[in-house]
mmCIF file of C-alpha atoms and ligand atoms in Angstrom:
data_model
loop_
_atom_site.group_PDB
_atom_site.id
_atom_site.type_symbol
_atom_site.label_atom_id
_atom_site.label_comp_id
_atom_site.label_asym_id
_atom_site.label_seq_id
_atom_site.Cartn_x
_atom_site.Cartn_y
_atom_site.Cartn_z
ATOM 1 C CA MET A 1 0.000 0.000 0.000
ATOM 2 C CA PHE A 2 1.114 3.527 -0.774
ATOM 3 C CA ASP A 3 2.361 5.137 2.397
ATOM 4 C CA PRO A 4 2.260 8.936 2.025
ATOM 5 C CA GLU A 5 4.427 9.607 5.075
ATOM 6 C CA SER A 6 7.303 7.470 3.802
ATOM 7 C CA TYR A 7 6.883 8.869 0.292
ATOM 8 C CA ARG A 8 7.230 12.399 1.609
ATOM 9 C CA ARG A 9 10.316 11.448 3.621
ATOM 10 C CA GLU A 10 11.877 9.625 0.665
ATOM 11 C CA ILE A 11 11.383 12.661 -1.578
ATOM 12 C CA GLU A 12 13.103 14.891 0.975
ATOM 13 C CA GLU A 13 16.023 12.454 1.391
ATOM 14 C CA ALA A 14 16.604 12.343 -2.373
ATOM 15 C CA VAL A 15 16.297 16.130 -2.573
ATOM 16 C CA SER A 16 18.889 16.706 0.105
ATOM 17 C CA VAL A 17 21.461 14.363 -1.498
ATOM 18 C CA ILE A 18 21.049 16.106 -4.874
ATOM 19 C CA ARG A 19 20.893 19.615 -3.476
ATOM 20 C CA GLU A 20 24.327 19.215 -1.860
ATOM 21 C CA GLN A 21 25.780 18.753 -5.333
ATOM 22 C CA LEU A 22 24.122 21.731 -7.019
ATOM 23 C CA SER A 23 25.739 25.120 -7.430
ATOM 24 C CA ALA A 24 22.482 26.938 -8.223
ATOM 25 C CA ASN A 25 18.730 26.416 -8.367
ATOM 26 C CA PRO A 26 17.678 24.517 -11.476
ATOM 27 C CA GLY A 27 14.511 26.152 -12.768
ATOM 28 C CA ILE A 28 14.227 23.822 -15.732
ATOM 29 C CA GLY A 29 13.925 20.040 -15.772
ATOM 30 C CA ILE A 30 14.308 17.768 -18.776
ATOM 31 C CA ILE A 31 13.265 14.127 -19.195
ATOM 32 C CA LEU A 32 14.846 12.396 -22.167
ATOM 33 C CA GLY A 33 13.055 9.491 -23.786
ATOM 34 C CA THR A 34 14.206 6.282 -25.432
ATOM 35 C CA GLY A 35 17.127 6.890 -27.783
ATOM 36 C CA LEU A 36 16.902 10.619 -27.077
ATOM 37 C CA GLY A 37 19.607 11.180 -24.477
ATOM 38 C CA GLY A 38 21.837 13.149 -26.861
ATOM 39 C CA LEU A 39 20.667 16.565 -25.700
ATOM 40 C CA VAL A 40 23.170 16.289 -22.865
ATOM 41 C CA ASP A 41 26.012 16.486 -25.401
ATOM 42 C CA GLU A 42 25.050 20.125 -25.824
ATOM 43 C CA MET A 43 25.288 20.783 -22.112
ATOM 44 C CA GLU A 44 28.138 22.279 -20.211
ATOM 45 C CA ILE A 45 28.012 19.504 -17.628
ATOM 46 C CA GLU A 46 28.710 20.365 -14.035
ATOM 47 C CA LYS A 47 27.690 17.135 -12.367
ATOM 48 C CA GLU A 48 26.478 13.655 -13.235
ATOM 49 C CA ILE A 49 24.678 11.654 -10.588
ATOM 50 C CA PRO A 50 23.924 7.993 -11.383
ATOM 51 C CA TYR A 51 20.480 7.029 -10.121
ATOM 52 C CA GLN A 52 22.044 4.384 -7.861
ATOM 53 C CA GLN A 53 23.604 7.181 -5.823
ATOM 54 C CA ILE A 54 20.289 8.873 -5.093
ATOM 55 C CA PRO A 55 18.313 7.387 -2.209
ATOM 56 C CA HIS A 56 14.967 5.853 -3.234
ATOM 57 C CA PHE A 57 15.484 6.580 -6.929
ATOM 58 C CA PRO A 58 14.418 3.631 -9.046
ATOM 59 C CA VAL A 59 17.168 2.302 -11.304
ATOM 60 C CA SER A 60 16.241 2.070 -14.956
ATOM 61 C CA THR A 61 16.222 -1.414 -16.422
ATOM 62 C CA VAL A 62 15.871 -0.538 -20.092
ATOM 63 C CA GLU A 63 19.226 -0.786 -21.808
ATOM 64 C CA SER A 64 18.679 2.227 -24.038
ATOM 65 C CA HIS A 65 18.376 4.433 -20.948
ATOM 66 C CA SER A 66 21.616 5.046 -19.135
ATOM 67 C CA GLY A 67 20.119 6.195 -15.867
ATOM 68 C CA LYS A 68 21.644 9.358 -14.473
ATOM 69 C CA LEU A 69 20.863 12.926 -13.587
ATOM 70 C CA ILE A 70 22.882 15.401 -15.572
ATOM 71 C CA ILE A 71 23.198 18.864 -14.179
ATOM 72 C CA GLY A 72 24.704 21.893 -15.848
ATOM 73 C CA TYR A 73 24.149 24.688 -18.323
ATOM 74 C CA LEU A 74 22.207 24.500 -21.557
ATOM 75 C CA ALA A 75 21.731 27.635 -23.662
ATOM 76 C CA GLY A 76 22.872 29.651 -20.652
ATOM 77 C CA LYS A 77 20.313 28.151 -18.247
ATOM 78 C CA TYR A 78 21.019 25.925 -15.282
ATOM 79 C CA VAL A 79 19.108 22.711 -15.940
ATOM 80 C CA ILE A 80 18.668 19.261 -14.501
ATOM 81 C CA ALA A 81 18.204 16.482 -17.044
ATOM 82 C CA MET A 82 17.143 12.889 -16.549
ATOM 83 C CA GLN A 83 18.976 10.666 -18.968
ATOM 84 C CA GLY A 84 16.835 7.572 -18.664
ATOM 85 C CA ARG A 85 13.332 7.402 -17.308
ATOM 86 C CA PHE A 86 11.095 4.779 -15.762
ATOM 87 C CA HIS A 87 8.216 2.990 -17.412
ATOM 88 C CA TYR A 88 5.221 1.289 -15.883
ATOM 89 C CA TYR A 89 5.991 -1.864 -17.903
ATOM 90 C CA GLU A 90 9.265 -2.256 -16.028
ATOM 91 C CA GLY A 91 7.210 -3.184 -13.000
ATOM 92 C CA TYR A 92 7.535 0.020 -10.979
ATOM 93 C CA SER A 93 4.589 1.557 -9.236
ATOM 94 C CA MET A 94 3.145 4.801 -10.546
ATOM 95 C CA GLN A 95 4.627 6.559 -7.498
ATOM 96 C CA GLN A 96 8.103 5.230 -8.326
ATOM 97 C CA ILE A 97 7.882 6.298 -11.966
ATOM 98 C CA THR A 98 6.967 9.826 -10.982
ATOM 99 C CA PHE A 99 9.281 10.081 -7.982
ATOM 100 C CA PRO A 100 11.950 12.005 -9.967
ATOM 101 C CA VAL A 101 9.377 14.622 -11.001
ATOM 102 C CA ARG A 102 8.453 15.157 -7.349
ATOM 103 C CA VAL A 103 12.138 15.493 -6.518
ATOM 104 C CA MET A 104 12.818 17.927 -9.365
ATOM 105 C CA ARG A 105 9.938 20.147 -8.281
ATOM 106 C CA ARG A 106 11.257 20.194 -4.701
ATOM 107 C CA LEU A 107 14.660 21.206 -6.111
ATOM 108 C CA GLY A 108 13.052 24.271 -7.659
ATOM 109 C CA VAL A 109 12.162 23.060 -11.156
ATOM 110 C CA GLN A 110 9.154 24.967 -12.494
ATOM 111 C CA ARG A 111 9.323 24.100 -16.164
ATOM 112 C CA LEU A 112 9.557 20.563 -17.416
ATOM 113 C CA LEU A 113 10.495 19.525 -20.955
ATOM 114 C CA ILE A 114 9.695 15.912 -21.770
ATOM 115 C CA SER A 115 10.519 13.845 -24.830
ATOM 116 C CA ASN A 116 9.487 10.361 -25.861
ATOM 117 C CA ALA A 117 9.546 7.920 -28.738
ATOM 118 C CA ALA A 118 6.049 7.293 -30.040
ATOM 119 C CA GLY A 119 4.188 5.472 -32.753
ATOM 120 C CA GLY A 120 2.506 7.758 -35.272
ATOM 121 C CA MET A 121 -1.152 6.989 -35.970
ATOM 122 C CA ASN A 122 -2.184 10.175 -37.732
ATOM 123 C CA PRO A 123 -1.855 9.274 -41.420
ATOM 124 C CA GLN A 124 -0.211 12.643 -42.099
ATOM 125 C CA PHE A 125 2.706 11.696 -39.839
ATOM 126 C CA ARG A 126 5.912 10.088 -41.017
ATOM 127 C CA LYS A 127 8.691 8.260 -39.258
ATOM 128 C CA GLY A 128 11.204 10.855 -38.049
ATOM 129 C CA ASP A 129 8.629 13.617 -37.542
ATOM 130 C CA LEU A 130 8.432 15.575 -34.319
ATOM 131 C CA MET A 131 5.066 16.086 -32.647
ATOM 132 C CA LEU A 132 4.437 18.807 -30.103
ATOM 133 C CA ILE A 133 2.039 17.256 -27.619
ATOM 134 C CA SER A 134 -1.084 19.406 -27.403
ATOM 135 C CA ASP A 135 -2.984 17.114 -25.049
ATOM 136 C CA HIS A 136 -3.035 13.544 -23.818
ATOM 137 C CA ILE A 137 -5.227 10.559 -23.071
ATOM 138 C CA ASN A 138 -4.342 8.387 -20.115
ATOM 139 C CA LEU A 139 -5.087 4.811 -21.105
ATOM 140 C CA LEU A 140 -2.752 3.280 -18.532
ATOM 141 C CA GLY A 141 -5.675 2.113 -16.461
ATOM 142 C CA THR A 142 -4.235 3.793 -13.403
ATOM 143 C CA ASN A 143 -3.114 7.198 -12.204
ATOM 144 C CA PRO A 144 -0.067 8.278 -10.182
ATOM 145 C CA LEU A 145 -2.281 10.367 -7.883
ATOM 146 C CA ILE A 146 -4.326 7.410 -6.626
ATOM 147 C CA GLY A 147 -3.997 7.057 -2.875
ATOM 148 C CA GLN A 148 -4.057 9.604 -0.096
ATOM 149 C CA ASN A 149 -3.345 13.073 -1.443
ATOM 150 C CA LEU A 150 -0.363 14.962 -0.098
ATOM 151 C CA ASP A 151 -2.002 18.365 0.116
ATOM 152 C CA GLU A 152 1.272 20.238 0.474
ATOM 153 C CA LEU A 153 2.391 18.800 -2.889
ATOM 154 C CA GLY A 154 -0.778 19.610 -4.813
ATOM 155 C CA PRO A 155 -4.575 19.442 -4.920
ATOM 156 C CA ARG A 156 -6.699 16.287 -4.717
ATOM 157 C CA PHE A 157 -8.363 16.975 -8.084
ATOM 158 C CA PRO A 158 -5.847 18.829 -10.250
ATOM 159 C CA ASP A 159 -7.233 20.672 -13.246
ATOM 160 C CA MET A 160 -6.233 19.148 -16.595
ATOM 161 C CA SER A 161 -7.589 21.744 -18.996
ATOM 162 C CA GLU A 162 -4.089 22.698 -20.145
ATOM 163 C CA PRO A 163 -1.522 20.100 -19.077
ATOM 164 C CA TYR A 164 0.835 21.173 -21.888
ATOM 165 C CA ALA A 165 1.367 24.917 -21.581
ATOM 166 C CA GLU A 166 0.076 26.778 -24.640
ATOM 167 C CA ARG A 167 2.798 29.349 -24.082
ATOM 168 C CA LEU A 168 5.508 26.696 -24.432
ATOM 169 C CA ILE A 169 3.840 25.101 -27.457
ATOM 170 C CA ASP A 170 3.752 28.537 -29.126
ATOM 171 C CA LEU A 171 7.398 29.064 -28.259
ATOM 172 C CA ALA A 172 8.342 25.654 -29.698
ATOM 173 C CA GLU A 173 6.439 26.431 -32.913
ATOM 174 C CA GLU A 174 8.209 29.766 -33.185
ATOM 175 C CA VAL A 175 11.597 28.071 -32.747
ATOM 176 C CA ALA A 176 10.691 25.358 -35.266
ATOM 177 C CA LEU A 177 9.817 28.006 -37.831
ATOM 178 C CA GLN A 178 13.032 29.931 -37.221
ATOM 179 C CA GLN A 179 15.123 26.769 -37.442
ATOM 180 C CA GLN A 180 13.177 25.458 -40.433
ATOM 181 C CA ILE A 181 12.222 22.254 -38.675
ATOM 182 C CA LYS A 182 8.848 20.786 -39.549
ATOM 183 C CA VAL A 183 6.742 19.941 -36.507
ATOM 184 C CA GLN A 184 3.403 18.239 -36.130
ATOM 185 C CA LYS A 185 1.059 18.876 -33.247
ATOM 186 C CA GLY A 186 -1.290 16.347 -31.718
ATOM 187 C CA VAL A 187 -2.718 14.201 -28.976
ATOM 188 C CA PHE A 188 -0.556 11.596 -27.258
ATOM 189 C CA ILE A 189 -2.118 8.469 -25.804
ATOM 190 C CA ALA A 190 -0.305 6.421 -23.167
ATOM 191 C CA VAL A 191 -0.577 2.641 -23.001
ATOM 192 C CA THR A 192 1.288 0.311 -20.662
ATOM 193 C CA GLY A 193 3.070 -1.835 -23.243
ATOM 194 C CA PRO A 194 5.462 -3.563 -23.362
ATOM 195 C CA SER A 195 3.799 -5.380 -26.248
ATOM 196 C CA LEU A 196 3.284 -3.117 -29.209
ATOM 197 C CA GLU A 197 -0.240 -2.697 -30.483
ATOM 198 C CA THR A 198 -2.232 -4.972 -32.735
ATOM 199 C CA ARG A 199 -3.811 -3.538 -35.864
ATOM 200 C CA ALA A 200 -7.190 -3.604 -34.141
ATOM 201 C CA GLU A 201 -5.708 -1.678 -31.222
ATOM 202 C CA TYR A 202 -4.223 0.982 -33.507
ATOM 203 C CA ARG A 203 -7.624 1.370 -35.123
ATOM 204 C CA PHE A 204 -9.174 1.754 -31.688
ATOM 205 C CA LEU A 205 -6.497 4.169 -30.421
ATOM 206 C CA ARG A 206 -6.776 6.322 -33.521
ATOM 207 C CA ALA A 207 -10.564 6.439 -33.093
ATOM 208 C CA THR A 208 -10.132 7.922 -29.599
ATOM 209 C CA GLY A 209 -8.722 11.043 -31.233
ATOM 210 C CA ALA A 210 -5.070 10.275 -30.533
ATOM 211 C CA ASP A 211 -2.318 11.048 -33.050
ATOM 212 C CA ALA A 212 0.576 9.214 -31.423
ATOM 213 C CA VAL A 213 0.953 6.360 -28.936
ATOM 214 C CA GLY A 214 3.660 5.606 -26.411
ATOM 215 C CA MET A 215 4.437 3.994 -23.073
ATOM 216 C CA SER A 216 5.565 6.956 -21.001
ATOM 217 C CA THR A 217 5.165 10.678 -20.303
ATOM 218 C CA VAL A 218 1.558 10.787 -19.089
ATOM 219 C CA PRO A 219 2.344 9.792 -15.469
ATOM 220 C CA GLU A 220 5.121 12.387 -15.268
ATOM 221 C CA VAL A 221 2.863 15.050 -16.756
ATOM 222 C CA ILE A 222 0.029 14.290 -14.328
ATOM 223 C CA VAL A 223 2.410 14.645 -11.390
ATOM 224 C CA GLY A 224 3.999 17.748 -12.900
ATOM 225 C CA VAL A 225 0.576 19.365 -13.229
ATOM 226 C CA HIS A 226 -0.277 18.253 -9.693
ATOM 227 C CA MET A 227 2.751 20.206 -8.493
ATOM 228 C CA GLY A 228 2.027 23.245 -10.652
ATOM 229 C CA MET A 229 4.723 22.806 -13.286
ATOM 230 C CA GLU A 230 4.626 24.296 -16.761
ATOM 231 C CA ILE A 231 5.190 21.465 -19.244
ATOM 232 C CA LEU A 232 6.299 21.000 -22.846
ATOM 233 C CA GLY A 233 6.051 17.514 -24.349
ATOM 234 C CA ILE A 234 7.585 16.434 -27.649
ATOM 235 C CA SER A 235 7.171 13.031 -29.293
ATOM 236 C CA VAL A 236 9.571 11.678 -31.855
ATOM 237 C CA ILE A 237 7.575 9.574 -34.279
ATOM 238 C CA THR A 238 9.666 6.427 -34.539
ATOM 239 C CA ASP A 239 7.320 4.215 -36.521
ATOM 240 C CA GLU A 240 4.185 4.429 -38.615
ATOM 241 C CA CYS A 241 1.212 2.732 -37.015
ATOM 242 C CA PHE A 242 -1.306 2.641 -39.827
ATOM 243 C CA PRO A 243 -3.514 -0.414 -39.260
ATOM 244 C CA ASP A 244 -4.174 -1.125 -42.932
ATOM 245 C CA ALA A 245 -0.514 -0.998 -43.902
ATOM 246 C CA LEU A 246 1.192 -2.128 -40.725
ATOM 247 C CA LYS A 247 4.737 -3.403 -40.949
ATOM 248 C CA ALA A 248 6.485 -5.335 -38.202
ATOM 249 C CA VAL A 249 8.845 -3.172 -36.147
ATOM 250 C CA ASN A 250 11.388 -3.973 -33.508
ATOM 251 C CA VAL A 251 12.856 -1.897 -30.743
ATOM 252 C CA GLU A 252 16.225 -1.584 -32.533
ATOM 253 C CA GLU A 253 14.535 0.190 -35.452
ATOM 254 C CA ILE A 254 12.598 2.400 -33.048
ATOM 255 C CA ILE A 255 15.810 3.406 -31.283
ATOM 256 C CA ALA A 256 17.642 3.919 -34.584
ATOM 257 C CA THR A 257 14.909 6.312 -35.768
ATOM 258 C CA ALA A 258 14.939 8.102 -32.413
ATOM 259 C CA ASN A 259 18.717 8.514 -32.684
ATOM 260 C CA LYS A 260 18.488 9.831 -36.230
ATOM 261 C CA THR A 261 15.802 12.348 -35.271
ATOM 262 C CA GLN A 262 17.592 13.544 -32.159
ATOM 263 C CA PRO A 263 19.342 16.578 -33.692
ATOM 264 C CA LYS A 264 15.983 18.207 -34.595
ATOM 265 C CA LEU A 265 14.590 17.532 -31.137
ATOM 266 C CA THR A 266 17.752 18.798 -29.492
ATOM 267 C CA THR A 267 17.667 22.036 -31.481
ATOM 268 C CA ILE A 268 14.070 22.726 -30.530
ATOM 269 C CA MET A 269 14.562 21.960 -26.860
ATOM 270 C CA ARG A 270 17.766 23.984 -26.638
ATOM 271 C CA GLU A 271 16.294 27.014 -28.392
ATOM 272 C CA VAL A 272 13.093 26.894 -26.338
ATOM 273 C CA ILE A 273 15.234 26.852 -23.201
ATOM 274 C CA ARG A 274 17.207 29.819 -24.494
ATOM 275 C CA LYS A 275 13.984 31.800 -24.783
ATOM 276 C CA LEU A 276 12.611 30.854 -21.363
HETATM 277 N N1 HPA F 301 3.459 1.848 -29.744
HETATM 278 C C1 HPA F 301 3.785 1.759 -31.021
HETATM 279 N N2 HPA F 301 4.864 2.246 -31.544
HETATM 280 C C2 HPA F 301 5.722 2.863 -30.733
HETATM 281 C C3 HPA F 301 5.477 2.966 -29.402
HETATM 282 C C4 HPA F 301 4.279 2.434 -28.871
HETATM 283 O O1 HPA F 301 3.995 2.491 -27.679
HETATM 284 N N3 HPA F 301 6.512 3.649 -28.879
HETATM 285 C C5 HPA F 301 7.363 3.910 -29.880
HETATM 286 N N4 HPA F 301 6.878 3.440 -31.008
#
């Protein structure tokens, strides 16, 4: 059972270990998705903290995620980036998956930039496109806020009318235009995975109004909104999920496409951060 008292204490213990190693207050947090850790190459790195060294931090089990906090300067701003995130399919609880977001907020992070690899269902989308997330659908069958609410962290029934800040979406579109990078915009739907979807499931997911599907992001966004963060979400479309022309994919291809698309994502994130 979720024990709110221990959760609160665990958050504070992680915060104090990280805070000792910071030279300033990070106002911006970044979560890098599968195959998308390359943004840190653009950082002037001050400190790297492997997740194993942070009390109560889950340790990521997916090989494509290296699992550390990277702290330093990006486009002149002091940021804290998670290279490697946690997925529900790895067997963690919703509270564990979102623990780092709680910790980042307590460290002073107000703006959160999140990336993920996603399957494109909108027939206009192509492999290698970027999609600014305008809204989401939580199809995980659970919610990270279930259990006793910690009122000092956020409200019992957080508003979800604008989980992805319009202001940040506008900024990202402005940057994309300036940098001549094509971006799509659409609704992201989260499923648990780890199995990819059947054709019938893609048909169903598309009919819900979703444009892209993935196995992450939504829990972190819900917790970010709970704590009052301003959020920008960007999906990298790593495969085309068109039910009537579906081809088999494997995770290696998904990661290869994510890697190839990284430079566009990195440019947008970096330039948005510059303008914040
Ligand atoms: N479903 C389908 N394709 C994907 C996914 C997913 O969850 N993530 C990345 N590509």
